[in-house]
Coordinates of C-alpha atoms and ligand atoms in Angstrom, one line a residue:
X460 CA 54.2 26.5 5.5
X461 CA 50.8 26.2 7.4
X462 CA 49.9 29.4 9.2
X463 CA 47.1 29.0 12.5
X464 CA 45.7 31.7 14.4
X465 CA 42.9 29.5 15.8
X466 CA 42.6 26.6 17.7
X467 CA 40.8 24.6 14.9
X468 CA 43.0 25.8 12.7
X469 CA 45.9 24.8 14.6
X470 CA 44.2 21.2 15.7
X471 CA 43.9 20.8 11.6
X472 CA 46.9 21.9 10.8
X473 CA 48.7 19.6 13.3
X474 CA 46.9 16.7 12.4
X475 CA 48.6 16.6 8.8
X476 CA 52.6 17.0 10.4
X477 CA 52.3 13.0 11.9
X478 CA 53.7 12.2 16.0
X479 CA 57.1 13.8 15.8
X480 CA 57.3 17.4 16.3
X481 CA 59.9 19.5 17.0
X482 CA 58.7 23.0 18.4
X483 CA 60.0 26.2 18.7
X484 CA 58.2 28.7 20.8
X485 CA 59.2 32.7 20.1
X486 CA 58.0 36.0 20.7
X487 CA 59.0 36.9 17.1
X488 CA 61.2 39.7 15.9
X489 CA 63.0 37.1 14.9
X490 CA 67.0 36.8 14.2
X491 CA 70.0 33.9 13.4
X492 CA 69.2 33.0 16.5
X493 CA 66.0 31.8 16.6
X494 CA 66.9 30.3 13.1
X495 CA 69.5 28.6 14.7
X496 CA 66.4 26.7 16.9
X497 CA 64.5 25.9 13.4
X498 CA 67.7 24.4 11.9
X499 CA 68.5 22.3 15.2
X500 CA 65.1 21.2 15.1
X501 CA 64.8 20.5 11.2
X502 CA 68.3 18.6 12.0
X503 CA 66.6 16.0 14.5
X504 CA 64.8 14.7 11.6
X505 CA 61.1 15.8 12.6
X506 CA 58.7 18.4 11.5
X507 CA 59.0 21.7 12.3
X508 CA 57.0 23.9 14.4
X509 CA 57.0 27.8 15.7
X510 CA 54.6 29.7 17.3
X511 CA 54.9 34.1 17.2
X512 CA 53.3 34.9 20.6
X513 CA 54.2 38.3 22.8
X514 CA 53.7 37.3 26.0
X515 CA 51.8 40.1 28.2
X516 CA 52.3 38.2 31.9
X517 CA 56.1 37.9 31.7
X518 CA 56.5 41.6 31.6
X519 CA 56.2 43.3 34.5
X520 CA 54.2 46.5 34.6
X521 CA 57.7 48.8 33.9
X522 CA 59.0 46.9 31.2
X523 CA 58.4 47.1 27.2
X524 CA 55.3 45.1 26.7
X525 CA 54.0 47.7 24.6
X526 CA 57.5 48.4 22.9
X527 CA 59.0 44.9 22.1
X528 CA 59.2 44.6 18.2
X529 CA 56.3 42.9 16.5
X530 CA 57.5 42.4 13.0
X531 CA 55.3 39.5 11.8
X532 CA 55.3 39.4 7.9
X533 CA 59.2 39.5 7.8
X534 CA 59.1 36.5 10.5
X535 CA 56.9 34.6 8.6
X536 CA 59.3 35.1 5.4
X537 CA 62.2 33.9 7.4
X538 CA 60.6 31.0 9.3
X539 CA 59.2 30.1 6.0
X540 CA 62.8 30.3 3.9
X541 CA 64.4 28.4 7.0
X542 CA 61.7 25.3 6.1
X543 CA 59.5 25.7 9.0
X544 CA 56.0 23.6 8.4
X545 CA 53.5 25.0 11.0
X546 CA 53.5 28.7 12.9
X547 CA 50.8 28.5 15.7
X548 CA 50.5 32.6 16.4
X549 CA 47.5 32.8 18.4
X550 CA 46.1 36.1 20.3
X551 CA 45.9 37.3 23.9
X552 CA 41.8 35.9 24.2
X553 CA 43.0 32.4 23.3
X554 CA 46.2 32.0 25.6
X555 CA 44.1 33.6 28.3
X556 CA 40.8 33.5 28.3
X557 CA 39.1 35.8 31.0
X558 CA 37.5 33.0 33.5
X559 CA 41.0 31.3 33.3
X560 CA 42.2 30.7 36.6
X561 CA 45.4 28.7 36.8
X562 CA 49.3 29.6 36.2
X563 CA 52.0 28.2 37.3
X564 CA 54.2 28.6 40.4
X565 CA 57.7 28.2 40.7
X566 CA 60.7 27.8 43.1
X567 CA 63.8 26.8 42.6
X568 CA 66.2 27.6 39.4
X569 CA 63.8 30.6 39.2
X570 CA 64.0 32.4 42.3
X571 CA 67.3 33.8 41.8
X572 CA 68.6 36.5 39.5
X573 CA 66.2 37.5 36.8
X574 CA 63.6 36.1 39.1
X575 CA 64.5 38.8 41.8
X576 CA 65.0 41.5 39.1
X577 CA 61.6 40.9 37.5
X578 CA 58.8 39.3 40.0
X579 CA 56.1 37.3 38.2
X580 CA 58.6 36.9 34.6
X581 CA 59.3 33.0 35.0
X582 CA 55.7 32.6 36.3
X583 CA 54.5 34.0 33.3
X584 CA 57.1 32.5 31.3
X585 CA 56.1 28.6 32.5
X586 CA 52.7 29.3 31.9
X587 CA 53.2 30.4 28.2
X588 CA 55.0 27.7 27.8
X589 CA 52.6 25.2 29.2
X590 CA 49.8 26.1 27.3
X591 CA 51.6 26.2 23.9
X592 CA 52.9 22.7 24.7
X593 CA 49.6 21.6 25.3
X594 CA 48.5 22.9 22.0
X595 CA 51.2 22.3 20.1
X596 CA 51.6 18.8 21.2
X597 CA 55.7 18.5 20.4
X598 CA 58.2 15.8 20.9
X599 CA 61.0 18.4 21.2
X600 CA 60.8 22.0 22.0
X601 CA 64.3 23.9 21.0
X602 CA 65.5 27.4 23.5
X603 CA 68.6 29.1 23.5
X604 CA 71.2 29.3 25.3
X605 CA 71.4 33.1 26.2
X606 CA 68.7 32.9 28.4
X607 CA 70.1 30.3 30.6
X608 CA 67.8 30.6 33.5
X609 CA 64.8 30.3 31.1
X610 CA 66.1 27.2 29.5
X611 CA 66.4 25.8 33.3
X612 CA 63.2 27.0 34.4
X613 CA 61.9 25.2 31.6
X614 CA 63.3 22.3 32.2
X615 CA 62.5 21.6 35.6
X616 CA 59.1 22.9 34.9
X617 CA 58.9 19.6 32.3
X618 CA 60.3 17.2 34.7
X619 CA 57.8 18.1 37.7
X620 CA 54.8 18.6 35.8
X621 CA 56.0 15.0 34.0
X622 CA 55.0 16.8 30.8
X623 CA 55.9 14.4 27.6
X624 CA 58.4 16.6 25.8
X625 CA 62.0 16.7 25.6
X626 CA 64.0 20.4 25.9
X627 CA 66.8 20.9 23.9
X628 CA 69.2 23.9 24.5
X629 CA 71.2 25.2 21.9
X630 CA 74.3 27.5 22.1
X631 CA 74.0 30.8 21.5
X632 CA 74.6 32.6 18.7
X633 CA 76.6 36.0 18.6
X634 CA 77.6 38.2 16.5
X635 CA 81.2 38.5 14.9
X636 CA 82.4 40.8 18.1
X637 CA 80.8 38.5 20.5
X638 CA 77.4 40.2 21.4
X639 CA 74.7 37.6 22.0
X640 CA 71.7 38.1 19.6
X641 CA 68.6 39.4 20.9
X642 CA 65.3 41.1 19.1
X643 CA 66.0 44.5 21.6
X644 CA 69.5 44.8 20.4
X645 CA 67.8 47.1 17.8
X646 CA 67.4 49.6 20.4
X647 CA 71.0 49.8 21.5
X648 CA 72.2 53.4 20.2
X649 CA 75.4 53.4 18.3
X650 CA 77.7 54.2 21.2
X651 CA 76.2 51.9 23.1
X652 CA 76.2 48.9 20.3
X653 CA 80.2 49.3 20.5
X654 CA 80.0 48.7 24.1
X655 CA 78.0 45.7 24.4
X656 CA 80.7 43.1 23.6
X657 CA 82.2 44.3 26.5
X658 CA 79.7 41.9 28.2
X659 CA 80.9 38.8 26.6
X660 CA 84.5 39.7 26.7
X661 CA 84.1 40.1 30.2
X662 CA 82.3 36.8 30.5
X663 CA 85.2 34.7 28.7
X664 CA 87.7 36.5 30.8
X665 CA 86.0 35.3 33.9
X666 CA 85.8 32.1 33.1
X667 CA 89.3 31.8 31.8
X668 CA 90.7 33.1 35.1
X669 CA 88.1 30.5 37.4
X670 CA 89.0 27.6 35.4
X671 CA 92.5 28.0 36.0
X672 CA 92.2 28.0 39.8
X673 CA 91.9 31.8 40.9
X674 CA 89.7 33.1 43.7
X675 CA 86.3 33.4 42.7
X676 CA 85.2 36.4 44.7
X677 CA 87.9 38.4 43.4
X678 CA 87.3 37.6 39.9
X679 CA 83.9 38.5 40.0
X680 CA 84.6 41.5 41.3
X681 CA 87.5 43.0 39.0
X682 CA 84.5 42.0 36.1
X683 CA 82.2 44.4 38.0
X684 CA 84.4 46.8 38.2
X685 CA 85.4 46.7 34.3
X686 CA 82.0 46.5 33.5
X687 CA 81.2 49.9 35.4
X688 CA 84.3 51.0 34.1
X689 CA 82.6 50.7 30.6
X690 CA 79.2 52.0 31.0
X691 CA 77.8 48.6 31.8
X692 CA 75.9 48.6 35.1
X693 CA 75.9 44.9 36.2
X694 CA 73.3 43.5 37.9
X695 CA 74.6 40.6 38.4
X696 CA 77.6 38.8 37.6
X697 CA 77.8 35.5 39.4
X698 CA 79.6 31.7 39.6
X699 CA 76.2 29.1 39.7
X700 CA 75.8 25.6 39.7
X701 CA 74.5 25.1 36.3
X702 CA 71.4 23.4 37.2
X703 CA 70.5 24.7 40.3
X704 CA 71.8 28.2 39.8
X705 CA 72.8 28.7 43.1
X706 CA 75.6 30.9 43.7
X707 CA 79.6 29.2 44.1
X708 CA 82.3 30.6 45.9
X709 CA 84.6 27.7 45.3
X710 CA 84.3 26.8 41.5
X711 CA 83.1 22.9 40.6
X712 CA 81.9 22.0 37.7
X713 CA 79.4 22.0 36.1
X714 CA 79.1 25.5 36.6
X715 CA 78.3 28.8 34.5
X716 CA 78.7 32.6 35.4
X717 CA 75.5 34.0 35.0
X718 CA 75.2 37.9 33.9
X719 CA 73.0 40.8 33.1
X720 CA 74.0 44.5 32.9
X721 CA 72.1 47.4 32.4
X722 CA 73.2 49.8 29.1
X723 CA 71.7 52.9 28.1
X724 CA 67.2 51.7 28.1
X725 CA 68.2 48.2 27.2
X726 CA 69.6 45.1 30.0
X727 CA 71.7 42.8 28.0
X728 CA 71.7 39.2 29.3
X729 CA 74.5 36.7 28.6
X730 CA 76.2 33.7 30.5
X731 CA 79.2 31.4 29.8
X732 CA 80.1 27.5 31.0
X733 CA 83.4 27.3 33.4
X734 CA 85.7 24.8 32.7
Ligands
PAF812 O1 62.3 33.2 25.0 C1 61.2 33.7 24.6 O2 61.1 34.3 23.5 C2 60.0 33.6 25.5 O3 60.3 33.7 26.9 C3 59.1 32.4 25.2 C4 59.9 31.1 25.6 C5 58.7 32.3 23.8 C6 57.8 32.4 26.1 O4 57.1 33.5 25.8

């Protein structure tokens, strides 16, 4: 596996992997579900690359920039035993270099929810994400599922800026009691780890209950209501379109219910398709 922490190193590097790449960008701390990424792209037939990158603008000034897990030799084991051929992990200077001037704006799929929550996140998020395309050069770049709003961020982002790579989003992957992976899992207490699946349990039973034709309002509400009755603060728990992510009263498809809920320090994220 090729390591790069500079940009010649990377240009080299990426030079000996041939046209089709497929490209997995992370933060690290890595788990099954970023593996999960690797194997999809390993699947698709093309090389394989990662970058290990913590992102300082998508966190805004109260969140856990300082605290998120950096745990790069054990990442580099795993993305090296799951067959990755290239990791790009490059340092602050490089991403943003201090006469930069140029991000990227959005609107639509990210104004809502976690856009509202956390001003500035997507923004920093797109940007990120341009730049390591533009270094990384892939074919395919691979996201997951749980964070549904990213992946559609993303996506439009690729479309309007006519950028030359195709997103693939891959289910999540959960654990055995239905908890969504994520790298601050680790900081759920005991008590609180025995509560999270209440998320996704909530989720399914949602779902279940607005595919079969019952009023949407009310559903969403009785899932609020268990959630608080759990220890989970929602906050949200919506019906969207799936590609706009605008909210839905009356359920069509395609459509997902979109959710994040506060738990002890940690806000678990998680979603689910309807119908
Ligand atoms: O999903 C993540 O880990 C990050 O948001 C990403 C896409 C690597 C950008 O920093």
């Amino acid at each position: 596996m090729l390591i790069a922490r500079t940009i010649n190193d990377l240009n080299s590097a990426r030079a000996t992997l041939g046209s089709a790449i497929g490209f997995v960008p992370t933060m690290g701390a890595l788990h099954q579900g970023h593996l999960a990424l690797i194997e999809a792209a390993k699947a698709n037939g093309a090389k394989v690359a990662a970058s290990i990158f913590v992102n300082p603008t998508q966190f805004g000034p109260s969140e856990d920039f300082t605290r998120y897990p950096r745990t790069e030799e054990a990442d580099l084991e795993k993305l090296e035993a799951a067959g990755c051929h290239l990791v790009w992990l490059p340092d602050v200077a490089t991403m943003y270099p201090p006469e930069g001037a140029t991000a990227i704006t959005l609107s639509g799929p990210a104004t809502r929810w976690e856009g509202v929550l956390r001003p500035g996140h997507f923004a920093g998020v797109a940007t990120v994400v341009a730049k390591l395309f533009g270094q990384v050069r892939p074919t395919h770049a691979y996201f997951g599922e749980k964070d549904f709003q990213q992946v559609q961020v993303i996506t439009r982002m690729v479309a309007d800026l006519l950028l030359p790579v195709e997103i693939v989003a891959i289910p999540t992957i959960r654990e055995t009691d239905g908890l969504a992976l994520s790298s601050r899992n680790r900081f759920l207490s005991p008590e609180d780890r025995a509560r999270a699946p209440m998320l996704y349990a909530t989720l399914r039973s949602a779902a279940a209950h607005i595919a079969a034709g019952e009023d949407v309002t009310k559903t969403l509400e009785t899932a609020c209501n268990n959630l608080s009755a759990a220890n989970l603060t929602p906050d949200y728990f919506n019906l969207v379109d799936a590609r706009s992510l605008e909210p839905m009263t009356i359920f069509t498809a395609p459509a997902r219910i979109l959710a994040a809920a506060k738990l002890g320090p940690i806000r678990l994220l998680d979603n689910i398709a309807v119908g």
